Amino acid sequence: MTDFSWRDNADVVELRALLADVAAVDGRPSLPDGDGLPGEYRGGEYLIAVRGDTMVGCVHLNTAGDSAGRLVAELVVRPADRGQGVGADLVASLLDRTGITADPGDRLRIWAHGDQPAAARLAARFGFARVREMRRLRRDLTDDLPPTTLPDGVRLRAFRPGADEDAVTEVNHLAFAWHPEQGALTADDIRATEAEPWFDADGFLLAVNENDRLLGFHWTKVHPDAGDGAPIGEVYVVGVRPDAQGGGLGRGLTMAGLHHLRDSRGMRRAMLYVESDNAPALAVYHRLGFTLWDTDVQYGH
């Protein structure tokens, strides 16, 4: 028998163990160093499925929502317990909790990582439609990397904690006003991330002009395990102020970050996420040698 309960907090040890089991099969989510949870599993509410003494499934509901005001959920089922109705029961309880069944609209999004056929069938069963795709690309860093070339009058420097949060937030908002998650980044979010074990100010590269005005940035990240026991670097965020776009700054920042990941952090490969409908970004990344790894799908109701 499986018991389901909504909680304001989840047992971190039990949830992390569940996520580790999922990541071992699906390659996601990426678990942070230490004993914490991935950012997308913090705050909000949790629907926990327990069989015996084991957590076999979880829905994390981000009650703050995305920048469009939609609720966003992550749903996972332990691989050994899949195909037994746990996922369907989790979705049914989630819809009941949010009241979505009475008035669907576009008020709830659920992520399915890896574009699994089983997730597509479950989504269709409950009337969810495929509304968004996030592609994960990767690139080998052991070959020759193109040099970093910046526009005239632009220089790179490292992020300064306590001094650059507001400027980065401004540029990020201008560059990603259209993006449901990234566009909502706040200065407090950046300050909170500075306390994360993975944060590396030297790998948070800022492009500034002669007056130190921020034009763009490349925030890099290192994952200690990409699901296969080996680390991987990430092009975490590349943002360029709209009035500085079109002159090669985005490409230059991307290359600077890749060189940092390889030469300073010892990474032999890098990855990034990009929206499937962002044709200009996809074209740039493919020209830089990135190829498709896998796809995450967001279903809307």
PDB file of C-alpha atoms in Angstrom:
ATOM      1  CA  MET A   1       0.000   0.000   0.000  1.00  0.00           C
ATOM      2  CA  THR A   2       1.216   3.484  -0.856  1.00  0.00           C
ATOM      3  CA  ASP A   3       0.440   6.457   1.392  1.00  0.00           C
ATOM      4  CA  PHE A   4       0.264  10.002   0.009  1.00  0.00           C
ATOM      5  CA  SER A   5       0.533  13.179   2.059  1.00  0.00           C
ATOM      6  CA  TRP A   6       1.073  16.889   1.428  1.00  0.00           C
ATOM      7  CA  ARG A   7       3.774  18.535   3.532  1.00  0.00           C
ATOM      8  CA  ASP A   8       5.258  21.987   3.925  1.00  0.00           C
ATOM      9  CA  ASN A   9       8.685  20.380   4.306  1.00  0.00           C
ATOM     10  CA  ALA A  10      10.229  17.142   3.119  1.00  0.00           C
ATOM     11  CA  ASP A  11      12.749  14.965   4.907  1.00  0.00           C
ATOM     12  CA  VAL A  12      15.902  16.058   3.108  1.00  0.00           C
ATOM     13  CA  VAL A  13      17.733  12.749   3.621  1.00  0.00           C
ATOM     14  CA  GLU A  14      14.830  10.673   2.286  1.00  0.00           C
ATOM     15  CA  LEU A  15      14.095  12.991  -0.636  1.00  0.00           C
ATOM     16  CA  ARG A  16      17.750  13.193  -1.598  1.00  0.00           C
ATOM     17  CA  ALA A  17      17.917   9.374  -1.577  1.00  0.00           C
ATOM     18  CA  LEU A  18      14.887   9.245  -3.890  1.00  0.00           C
ATOM     19  CA  LEU A  19      16.396  11.833  -6.239  1.00  0.00           C
ATOM     20  CA  ALA A  20      19.691   9.913  -6.278  1.00  0.00           C
ATOM     21  CA  ASP A  21      17.847   6.749  -7.349  1.00  0.00           C
ATOM     22  CA  VAL A  22      16.089   8.712 -10.101  1.00  0.00           C
ATOM     23  CA  ALA A  23      19.305  10.394 -11.262  1.00  0.00           C
ATOM     24  CA  ALA A  24      21.096   7.037 -11.487  1.00  0.00           C
ATOM     25  CA  VAL A  25      18.603   5.972 -14.175  1.00  0.00           C
ATOM     26  CA  ASP A  26      17.463   9.237 -15.771  1.00  0.00           C
ATOM     27  CA  GLY A  27      20.651  11.306 -15.453  1.00  0.00           C
ATOM     28  CA  ARG A  28      18.626  14.000 -13.668  1.00  0.00           C
ATOM     29  CA  PRO A  29      18.292  15.831 -11.365  1.00  0.00           C
ATOM     30  CA  SER A  30      21.786  17.062 -10.610  1.00  0.00           C
ATOM     31  CA  LEU A  31      22.424  16.778  -6.873  1.00  0.00           C
ATOM     32  CA  PRO A  32      24.510  19.513  -5.253  1.00  0.00           C
ATOM     33  CA  ASP A  33      27.589  18.837  -3.175  1.00  0.00           C
ATOM     34  CA  GLY A  34      26.929  18.217   0.489  1.00  0.00           C
ATOM     35  CA  ASP A  35      23.599  17.091   1.873  1.00  0.00           C
ATOM     36  CA  GLY A  36      21.230  19.626   0.307  1.00  0.00           C
ATOM     37  CA  LEU A  37      18.575  19.465  -2.381  1.00  0.00           C
ATOM     38  CA  PRO A  38      18.610  20.870  -5.925  1.00  0.00           C
ATOM     39  CA  GLY A  39      17.264  24.401  -6.108  1.00  0.00           C
ATOM     40  CA  GLU A  40      14.089  23.317  -7.888  1.00  0.00           C
ATOM     41  CA  TYR A  41      13.159  21.168  -4.867  1.00  0.00           C
ATOM     42  CA  ARG A  42      13.382  23.896  -2.239  1.00  0.00           C
ATOM     43  CA  GLY A  43      10.491  25.830  -0.720  1.00  0.00           C
ATOM     44  CA  GLY A  44       6.902  25.431  -1.829  1.00  0.00           C
ATOM     45  CA  GLU A  45       4.973  22.259  -0.984  1.00  0.00           C
ATOM     46  CA  TYR A  46       5.668  18.545  -1.264  1.00  0.00           C
ATOM     47  CA  LEU A  47       3.416  15.624  -2.063  1.00  0.00           C
ATOM     48  CA  ILE A  48       5.172  12.552  -0.722  1.00  0.00           C
ATOM     49  CA  ALA A  49       4.399   8.947  -1.668  1.00  0.00           C
ATOM     50  CA  VAL A  50       5.613   6.388   0.865  1.00  0.00           C
ATOM     51  CA  ARG A  51       5.473   2.599   0.651  1.00  0.00           C
ATOM     52  CA  GLY A  52       6.477   0.945   3.891  1.00  0.00           C
ATOM     53  CA  ASP A  53       9.420   2.986   5.149  1.00  0.00           C
ATOM     54  CA  THR A  54      10.550   4.103   1.677  1.00  0.00           C
ATOM     55  CA  MET A  55       9.783   7.307  -0.202  1.00  0.00           C
ATOM     56  CA  VAL A  56       8.818   6.088  -3.672  1.00  0.00           C
ATOM     57  CA  GLY A  57       7.584   9.306  -5.270  1.00  0.00           C
ATOM     58  CA  CYS A  58       7.373  13.046  -4.840  1.00  0.00           C
ATOM     59  CA  VAL A  59       5.796  16.105  -6.376  1.00  0.00           C
ATOM     60  CA  HIS A  60       7.432  19.408  -5.553  1.00  0.00           C
ATOM     61  CA  LEU A  61       5.045  22.289  -6.168  1.00  0.00           C
ATOM     62  CA  ASN A  62       6.599  25.716  -6.629  1.00  0.00           C
ATOM     63  CA  THR A  63       3.793  27.817  -5.190  1.00  0.00           C
ATOM     64  CA  ALA A  64       5.581  31.081  -6.070  1.00  0.00           C
ATOM     65  CA  GLY A  65       5.121  30.160  -9.724  1.00  0.00           C
ATOM     66  CA  ASP A  66       6.983  31.331 -12.796  1.00  0.00           C
ATOM     67  CA  SER A  67       7.152  34.874 -14.145  1.00  0.00           C
ATOM     68  CA  ALA A  68       3.720  34.407 -15.768  1.00  0.00           C
ATOM     69  CA  GLY A  69       2.119  33.388 -12.474  1.00  0.00           C
ATOM     70  CA  ARG A  70       1.774  29.686 -13.351  1.00  0.00           C
ATOM     71  CA  LEU A  71       2.372  27.006 -10.735  1.00  0.00           C
ATOM     72  CA  VAL A  72       5.315  24.777 -11.631  1.00  0.00           C
ATOM     73  CA  ALA A  73       5.832  21.214 -10.443  1.00  0.00           C
ATOM     74  CA  GLU A  74       8.535  18.561 -10.549  1.00  0.00           C
ATOM     75  CA  LEU A  75       7.368  14.940 -10.353  1.00  0.00           C
ATOM     76  CA  VAL A  76       9.586  11.916  -9.749  1.00  0.00           C
ATOM     77  CA  VAL A  77       8.907   8.231  -9.115  1.00  0.00           C
ATOM     78  CA  ARG A  78      11.553   5.807  -7.928  1.00  0.00           C
ATOM     79  CA  PRO A  79      12.561   3.637 -10.919  1.00  0.00           C
ATOM     80  CA  ALA A  80      11.849   0.395  -9.059  1.00  0.00           C
ATOM     81  CA  ASP A  81       8.266   1.542  -8.403  1.00  0.00           C
ATOM     82  CA  ARG A  82       7.349   2.818 -11.854  1.00  0.00           C
ATOM     83  CA  GLY A  83       4.489   1.297 -13.825  1.00  0.00           C
ATOM     84  CA  GLN A  84       2.463   0.687 -10.638  1.00  0.00           C
ATOM     85  CA  GLY A  85       0.204   3.744 -10.687  1.00  0.00           C
ATOM     86  CA  VAL A  86       2.261   5.929  -8.352  1.00  0.00           C
ATOM     87  CA  GLY A  87       2.757   8.640 -10.988  1.00  0.00           C
ATOM     88  CA  ALA A  88      -0.945   8.743 -11.847  1.00  0.00           C
ATOM     89  CA  ASP A  89      -1.914   9.034  -8.189  1.00  0.00           C
ATOM     90  CA  LEU A  90       0.591  11.866  -7.727  1.00  0.00           C
ATOM     91  CA  VAL A  91      -0.813  13.801 -10.696  1.00  0.00           C
ATOM     92  CA  ALA A  92      -4.418  13.273  -9.547  1.00  0.00           C
ATOM     93  CA  SER A  93      -3.590  14.572  -6.071  1.00  0.00           C
ATOM     94  CA  LEU A  94      -1.710  17.532  -7.542  1.00  0.00           C
ATOM     95  CA  LEU A  95      -4.688  18.526  -9.681  1.00  0.00           C
ATOM     96  CA  ASP A  96      -7.010  18.205  -6.713  1.00  0.00           C
ATOM     97  CA  ARG A  97      -4.681  20.269  -4.521  1.00  0.00           C
ATOM     98  CA  THR A  98      -4.433  23.108  -7.028  1.00  0.00           C
ATOM     99  CA  GLY A  99      -8.066  23.029  -8.174  1.00  0.00           C
ATOM    100  CA  ILE A 100      -6.897  22.772 -11.763  1.00  0.00           C
ATOM    101  CA  THR A 101      -9.486  20.102 -12.632  1.00  0.00           C
ATOM    102  CA  ALA A 102     -12.310  22.620 -12.188  1.00  0.00           C
ATOM    103  CA  ASP A 103     -10.754  25.386 -14.271  1.00  0.00           C
ATOM    104  CA  PRO A 104      -7.694  24.252 -16.269  1.00  0.00           C
ATOM    105  CA  GLY A 105      -6.568  27.302 -18.245  1.00  0.00           C
ATOM    106  CA  ASP A 106      -2.803  27.702 -18.412  1.00  0.00           C
ATOM    107  CA  ARG A 107      -2.180  27.640 -14.665  1.00  0.00           C
ATOM    108  CA  LEU A 108      -0.005  24.593 -14.066  1.00  0.00           C
ATOM    109  CA  ARG A 109       3.174  23.317 -15.691  1.00  0.00           C
ATOM    110  CA  ILE A 110       4.920  20.005 -14.913  1.00  0.00           C
ATOM    111  CA  TRP A 111       8.464  19.170 -15.965  1.00  0.00           C
ATOM    112  CA  ALA A 112       9.292  15.751 -17.437  1.00  0.00           C
ATOM    113  CA  HIS A 113      13.041  15.254 -17.726  1.00  0.00           C
ATOM    114  CA  GLY A 114      14.439  13.213 -20.575  1.00  0.00           C
ATOM    115  CA  ASP A 115      11.291  13.211 -22.756  1.00  0.00           C
ATOM    116  CA  GLN A 116      10.236   9.747 -21.614  1.00  0.00           C
ATOM    117  CA  PRO A 117       7.357   8.036 -23.485  1.00  0.00           C
ATOM    118  CA  ALA A 118       5.811   7.035 -20.143  1.00  0.00           C
ATOM    119  CA  ALA A 119       5.672  10.692 -19.114  1.00  0.00           C
ATOM    120  CA  ALA A 120       3.982  11.604 -22.400  1.00  0.00           C
ATOM    121  CA  ARG A 121       1.332   8.914 -21.858  1.00  0.00           C
ATOM    122  CA  LEU A 122       0.720  10.081 -18.292  1.00  0.00           C
ATOM    123  CA  ALA A 123       0.406  13.686 -19.439  1.00  0.00           C
ATOM    124  CA  ALA A 124      -2.099  12.776 -22.159  1.00  0.00           C
ATOM    125  CA  ARG A 125      -4.166  10.761 -19.683  1.00  0.00           C
ATOM    126  CA  PHE A 126      -4.737  13.871 -17.576  1.00  0.00           C
ATOM    127  CA  GLY A 127      -5.246  16.308 -20.430  1.00  0.00           C
ATOM    128  CA  PHE A 128      -1.830  17.943 -20.369  1.00  0.00           C
ATOM    129  CA  ALA A 129      -0.314  19.247 -23.597  1.00  0.00           C
ATOM    130  CA  ARG A 130       3.328  19.588 -24.561  1.00  0.00           C
ATOM    131  CA  VAL A 131       3.986  23.338 -24.243  1.00  0.00           C
ATOM    132  CA  ARG A 132       7.747  23.747 -23.940  1.00  0.00           C
ATOM    133  CA  GLU A 133      10.997  21.925 -24.699  1.00  0.00           C
ATOM    134  CA  MET A 134      14.332  22.579 -23.088  1.00  0.00           C
ATOM    135  CA  ARG A 135      17.247  21.040 -24.958  1.00  0.00           C
ATOM    136  CA  ARG A 136      20.443  19.997 -23.224  1.00  0.00           C
ATOM    137  CA  LEU A 137      23.530  20.308 -25.415  1.00  0.00           C
ATOM    138  CA  ARG A 138      27.097  19.242 -24.677  1.00  0.00           C
ATOM    139  CA  ARG A 139      30.569  19.690 -26.059  1.00  0.00           C
ATOM    140  CA  ASP A 140      33.944  18.037 -25.589  1.00  0.00           C
ATOM    141  CA  LEU A 141      36.565  20.436 -24.210  1.00  0.00           C
ATOM    142  CA  THR A 142      39.647  18.328 -24.887  1.00  0.00           C
ATOM    143  CA  ASP A 143      40.012  19.581 -28.456  1.00  0.00           C
ATOM    144  CA  ASP A 144      41.156  23.034 -29.498  1.00  0.00           C
ATOM    145  CA  LEU A 145      38.814  25.767 -28.348  1.00  0.00           C
ATOM    146  CA  PRO A 146      38.405  28.881 -30.477  1.00  0.00           C
ATOM    147  CA  PRO A 147      40.003  31.926 -28.858  1.00  0.00           C
ATOM    148  CA  THR A 148      38.044  34.451 -26.825  1.00  0.00           C
ATOM    149  CA  THR A 149      37.400  37.539 -28.945  1.00  0.00           C
ATOM    150  CA  LEU A 150      35.630  40.560 -27.481  1.00  0.00           C
ATOM    151  CA  PRO A 151      34.366  43.766 -29.116  1.00  0.00           C
ATOM    152  CA  ASP A 152      36.609  46.823 -28.898  1.00  0.00           C
ATOM    153  CA  GLY A 153      36.453  48.604 -25.575  1.00  0.00           C
ATOM    154  CA  VAL A 154      35.173  45.565 -23.680  1.00  0.00           C
ATOM    155  CA  ARG A 155      37.097  43.750 -20.975  1.00  0.00           C
ATOM    156  CA  LEU A 156      36.349  40.810 -18.696  1.00  0.00           C
ATOM    157  CA  ARG A 157      36.539  40.735 -14.937  1.00  0.00           C
ATOM    158  CA  ALA A 158      35.264  38.439 -12.205  1.00  0.00           C
ATOM    159  CA  PHE A 159      32.027  38.991 -10.331  1.00  0.00           C
ATOM    160  CA  ARG A 160      32.436  40.811  -6.999  1.00  0.00           C
ATOM    161  CA  PRO A 161      30.112  39.482  -4.278  1.00  0.00           C
ATOM    162  CA  GLY A 162      28.444  42.319  -2.449  1.00  0.00           C
ATOM    163  CA  ALA A 163      28.975  44.781  -5.295  1.00  0.00           C
ATOM    164  CA  ASP A 164      27.664  43.380  -8.599  1.00  0.00           C
ATOM    165  CA  GLU A 165      24.342  41.748  -7.718  1.00  0.00           C
ATOM    166  CA  ASP A 166      22.129  44.674  -8.746  1.00  0.00           C
ATOM    167  CA  ALA A 167      23.920  45.248 -12.052  1.00  0.00           C
ATOM    168  CA  VAL A 168      23.710  41.563 -12.986  1.00  0.00           C
ATOM    169  CA  THR A 169      20.018  41.497 -12.050  1.00  0.00           C
ATOM    170  CA  GLU A 170      19.345  44.478 -14.310  1.00  0.00           C
ATOM    171  CA  VAL A 171      21.119  42.982 -17.328  1.00  0.00           C
ATOM    172  CA  ASN A 172      19.569  39.579 -16.681  1.00  0.00           C
ATOM    173  CA  HIS A 173      16.071  41.074 -16.630  1.00  0.00           C
ATOM    174  CA  LEU A 174      16.664  42.954 -19.862  1.00  0.00           C
ATOM    175  CA  ALA A 175      18.143  39.905 -21.586  1.00  0.00           C
ATOM    176  CA  PHE A 176      15.578  37.386 -20.320  1.00  0.00           C
ATOM    177  CA  ALA A 177      12.352  39.380 -19.894  1.00  0.00           C
ATOM    178  CA  TRP A 178      10.654  36.685 -22.025  1.00  0.00           C
ATOM    179  CA  HIS A 179      11.907  33.701 -19.985  1.00  0.00           C
ATOM    180  CA  PRO A 180       9.546  32.147 -17.372  1.00  0.00           C
ATOM    181  CA  GLU A 181      12.277  31.295 -14.844  1.00  0.00           C
ATOM    182  CA  GLN A 182      15.454  33.199 -15.684  1.00  0.00           C
ATOM    183  CA  GLY A 183      13.646  36.504 -16.149  1.00  0.00           C
ATOM    184  CA  ALA A 184      12.454  36.365 -12.532  1.00  0.00           C
ATOM    185  CA  LEU A 185      15.973  36.254 -11.029  1.00  0.00           C
ATOM    186  CA  THR A 186      16.461  38.766  -8.205  1.00  0.00           C
ATOM    187  CA  ALA A 187      19.508  40.190  -6.473  1.00  0.00           C
ATOM    188  CA  ASP A 188      18.507  38.218  -3.370  1.00  0.00           C
ATOM    189  CA  ASP A 189      18.504  35.035  -5.467  1.00  0.00           C
ATOM    190  CA  ILE A 190      22.077  35.762  -6.506  1.00  0.00           C
ATOM    191  CA  ARG A 191      23.116  36.471  -2.914  1.00  0.00           C
ATOM    192  CA  ALA A 192      21.563  33.185  -1.811  1.00  0.00           C
ATOM    193  CA  THR A 193      23.435  31.328  -4.558  1.00  0.00           C
ATOM    194  CA  GLU A 194      26.720  32.811  -3.342  1.00  0.00           C
ATOM    195  CA  ALA A 195      26.332  30.597  -0.269  1.00  0.00           C
ATOM    196  CA  GLU A 196      26.042  27.438  -2.386  1.00  0.00           C
ATOM    197  CA  PRO A 197      29.053  25.095  -2.359  1.00  0.00           C
ATOM    198  CA  TRP A 198      29.345  25.255  -6.150  1.00  0.00           C
ATOM    199  CA  PHE A 199      29.473  29.054  -6.408  1.00  0.00           C
ATOM    200  CA  ASP A 200      32.705  30.309  -7.986  1.00  0.00           C
ATOM    201  CA  ALA A 201      33.092  34.077  -8.312  1.00  0.00           C
ATOM    202  CA  ASP A 202      36.080  33.601 -10.639  1.00  0.00           C
ATOM    203  CA  GLY A 203      33.832  31.623 -12.967  1.00  0.00           C
ATOM    204  CA  PHE A 204      31.182  34.360 -12.972  1.00  0.00           C
ATOM    205  CA  LEU A 205      32.603  36.452 -15.806  1.00  0.00           C
ATOM    206  CA  LEU A 206      31.443  40.021 -16.389  1.00  0.00           C
ATOM    207  CA  ALA A 207      31.950  41.978 -19.611  1.00  0.00           C
ATOM    208  CA  VAL A 208      32.245  45.697 -18.894  1.00  0.00           C
ATOM    209  CA  ASN A 209      33.108  48.816 -20.882  1.00  0.00           C
ATOM    210  CA  GLU A 210      35.753  51.402 -20.033  1.00  0.00           C
ATOM    211  CA  ASN A 211      33.412  52.928 -17.422  1.00  0.00           C
ATOM    212  CA  ASP A 212      32.799  49.521 -15.795  1.00  0.00           C
ATOM    213  CA  ARG A 213      29.209  49.478 -17.085  1.00  0.00           C
ATOM    214  CA  LEU A 214      28.013  45.901 -17.251  1.00  0.00           C
ATOM    215  CA  LEU A 215      27.264  44.781 -20.813  1.00  0.00           C
ATOM    216  CA  GLY A 216      26.922  41.048 -20.325  1.00  0.00           C
ATOM    217  CA  PHE A 217      27.953  38.088 -18.222  1.00  0.00           C
ATOM    218  CA  HIS A 218      28.694  34.384 -18.346  1.00  0.00           C
ATOM    219  CA  TRP A 219      27.913  32.493 -15.168  1.00  0.00           C
ATOM    220  CA  THR A 220      29.556  29.064 -15.202  1.00  0.00           C
ATOM    221  CA  LYS A 221      28.870  26.095 -12.963  1.00  0.00           C
ATOM    222  CA  VAL A 222      30.535  22.753 -12.249  1.00  0.00           C
ATOM    223  CA  HIS A 223      28.522  19.593 -11.570  1.00  0.00           C
ATOM    224  CA  PRO A 224      30.562  16.994  -9.645  1.00  0.00           C
ATOM    225  CA  ASP A 225      28.636  14.156 -11.313  1.00  0.00           C
ATOM    226  CA  ALA A 226      26.793  14.264 -14.628  1.00  0.00           C
ATOM    227  CA  GLY A 227      25.102  10.945 -13.888  1.00  0.00           C
ATOM    228  CA  ASP A 228      28.028   8.831 -15.040  1.00  0.00           C
ATOM    229  CA  GLY A 229      30.379   9.487 -12.133  1.00  0.00           C
ATOM    230  CA  ALA A 230      32.404  12.180 -13.931  1.00  0.00           C
ATOM    231  CA  PRO A 231      32.153  15.966 -13.508  1.00  0.00           C
ATOM    232  CA  ILE A 232      30.912  18.337 -16.163  1.00  0.00           C
ATOM    233  CA  GLY A 233      31.026  22.100 -16.562  1.00  0.00           C
ATOM    234  CA  GLU A 234      27.942  24.091 -17.433  1.00  0.00           C
ATOM    235  CA  VAL A 235      27.320  27.236 -19.411  1.00  0.00           C
ATOM    236  CA  TYR A 236      24.884  28.194 -16.663  1.00  0.00           C
ATOM    237  CA  VAL A 237      23.717  31.593 -17.901  1.00  0.00           C
ATOM    238  CA  VAL A 238      24.959  33.875 -20.685  1.00  0.00           C
ATOM    239  CA  GLY A 239      23.182  37.222 -20.694  1.00  0.00           C
ATOM    240  CA  VAL A 240      23.876  40.277 -22.840  1.00  0.00           C
ATOM    241  CA  ARG A 241      22.282  43.704 -22.527  1.00  0.00           C
ATOM    242  CA  PRO A 242      20.024  44.232 -25.596  1.00  0.00           C
ATOM    243  CA  ASP A 243      21.884  47.366 -26.714  1.00  0.00           C
ATOM    244  CA  ALA A 244      25.150  45.370 -26.664  1.00  0.00           C
ATOM    245  CA  GLN A 245      23.869  42.439 -28.715  1.00  0.00           C
ATOM    246  CA  GLY A 246      24.818  41.714 -32.298  1.00  0.00           C
ATOM    247  CA  GLY A 247      28.523  42.517 -32.046  1.00  0.00           C
ATOM    248  CA  GLY A 248      29.889  39.132 -31.010  1.00  0.00           C
ATOM    249  CA  LEU A 249      29.816  39.722 -27.253  1.00  0.00           C
ATOM    250  CA  GLY A 250      27.651  36.664 -26.570  1.00  0.00           C
ATOM    251  CA  ARG A 251      30.041  34.391 -28.458  1.00  0.00           C
ATOM    252  CA  GLY A 252      33.042  35.952 -26.752  1.00  0.00           C
ATOM    253  CA  LEU A 253      31.530  35.474 -23.308  1.00  0.00           C
ATOM    254  CA  THR A 254      30.634  31.878 -24.114  1.00  0.00           C
ATOM    255  CA  MET A 255      34.179  31.072 -25.193  1.00  0.00           C
ATOM    256  CA  ALA A 256      35.666  32.836 -22.163  1.00  0.00           C
ATOM    257  CA  GLY A 257      33.542  30.656 -19.897  1.00  0.00           C
ATOM    258  CA  LEU A 258      34.505  27.463 -21.723  1.00  0.00           C
ATOM    259  CA  HIS A 259      38.185  28.343 -21.406  1.00  0.00           C
ATOM    260  CA  HIS A 260      37.681  28.961 -17.689  1.00  0.00           C
ATOM    261  CA  LEU A 261      35.937  25.619 -17.226  1.00  0.00           C
ATOM    262  CA  ARG A 262      38.712  23.761 -19.033  1.00  0.00           C
ATOM    263  CA  ASP A 263      41.828  25.662 -18.042  1.00  0.00           C
ATOM    264  CA  SER A 264      40.969  26.736 -14.482  1.00  0.00           C
ATOM    265  CA  ARG A 265      38.530  24.039 -13.375  1.00  0.00           C
ATOM    266  CA  GLY A 266      39.924  21.069 -15.320  1.00  0.00           C
ATOM    267  CA  MET A 267      36.662  20.182 -17.059  1.00  0.00           C
ATOM    268  CA  ARG A 268      36.893  17.866 -20.053  1.00  0.00           C
ATOM    269  CA  ARG A 269      33.325  18.541 -21.228  1.00  0.00           C
ATOM    270  CA  ALA A 270      30.623  21.165 -20.940  1.00  0.00           C
ATOM    271  CA  MET A 271      26.845  21.314 -21.195  1.00  0.00           C
ATOM    272  CA  LEU A 272      24.117  23.911 -21.414  1.00  0.00           C
ATOM    273  CA  TYR A 273      20.352  24.264 -21.593  1.00  0.00           C
ATOM    274  CA  VAL A 274      18.594  26.179 -24.364  1.00  0.00           C
ATOM    275  CA  GLU A 275      14.945  26.583 -25.334  1.00  0.00           C
ATOM    276  CA  SER A 276      14.025  24.585 -28.437  1.00  0.00           C
ATOM    277  CA  ASP A 277      12.421  27.630 -30.072  1.00  0.00           C
ATOM    278  CA  ASN A 278      15.432  29.904 -29.508  1.00  0.00           C
ATOM    279  CA  ALA A 279      16.758  29.505 -33.053  1.00  0.00           C
ATOM    280  CA  PRO A 280      19.482  32.205 -32.849  1.00  0.00           C
ATOM    281  CA  ALA A 281      20.997  30.722 -29.674  1.00  0.00           C
ATOM    282  CA  LEU A 282      20.810  27.186 -31.051  1.00  0.00           C
ATOM    283  CA  ALA A 283      22.611  28.301 -34.210  1.00  0.00           C
ATOM    284  CA  VAL A 284      25.400  29.931 -32.175  1.00  0.00           C
ATOM    285  CA  TYR A 285      25.872  26.909 -29.922  1.00  0.00           C
ATOM    286  CA  HIS A 286      25.893  24.458 -32.826  1.00  0.00           C
ATOM    287  CA  ARG A 287      28.552  26.582 -34.554  1.00  0.00           C
ATOM    288  CA  LEU A 288      30.583  26.398 -31.342  1.00  0.00           C
ATOM    289  CA  GLY A 289      30.524  22.605 -31.480  1.00  0.00           C
ATOM    290  CA  PHE A 290      27.649  21.769 -29.132  1.00  0.00           C
ATOM    291  CA  THR A 291      25.417  18.825 -30.042  1.00  0.00           C
ATOM    292  CA  LEU A 292      22.104  17.584 -28.694  1.00  0.00           C
ATOM    293  CA  TRP A 293      22.300  15.487 -25.520  1.00  0.00           C
ATOM    294  CA  ASP A 294      18.663  15.144 -24.502  1.00  0.00           C
ATOM    295  CA  THR A 295      15.428  17.087 -24.067  1.00  0.00           C
ATOM    296  CA  ASP A 296      13.276  18.092 -21.119  1.00  0.00           C
ATOM    297  CA  VAL A 297       9.579  18.677 -21.732  1.00  0.00           C
ATOM    298  CA  GLN A 298       7.165  20.886 -19.840  1.00  0.00           C
ATOM    299  CA  TYR A 299       3.504  19.897 -19.971  1.00  0.00           C
ATOM    300  CA  GLY A 300       0.770  22.462 -19.406  1.00  0.00           C
ATOM    301  CA  HIS A 301      -2.806  22.114 -18.197  1.00  0.00           C
TER     302      HIS A 301
END
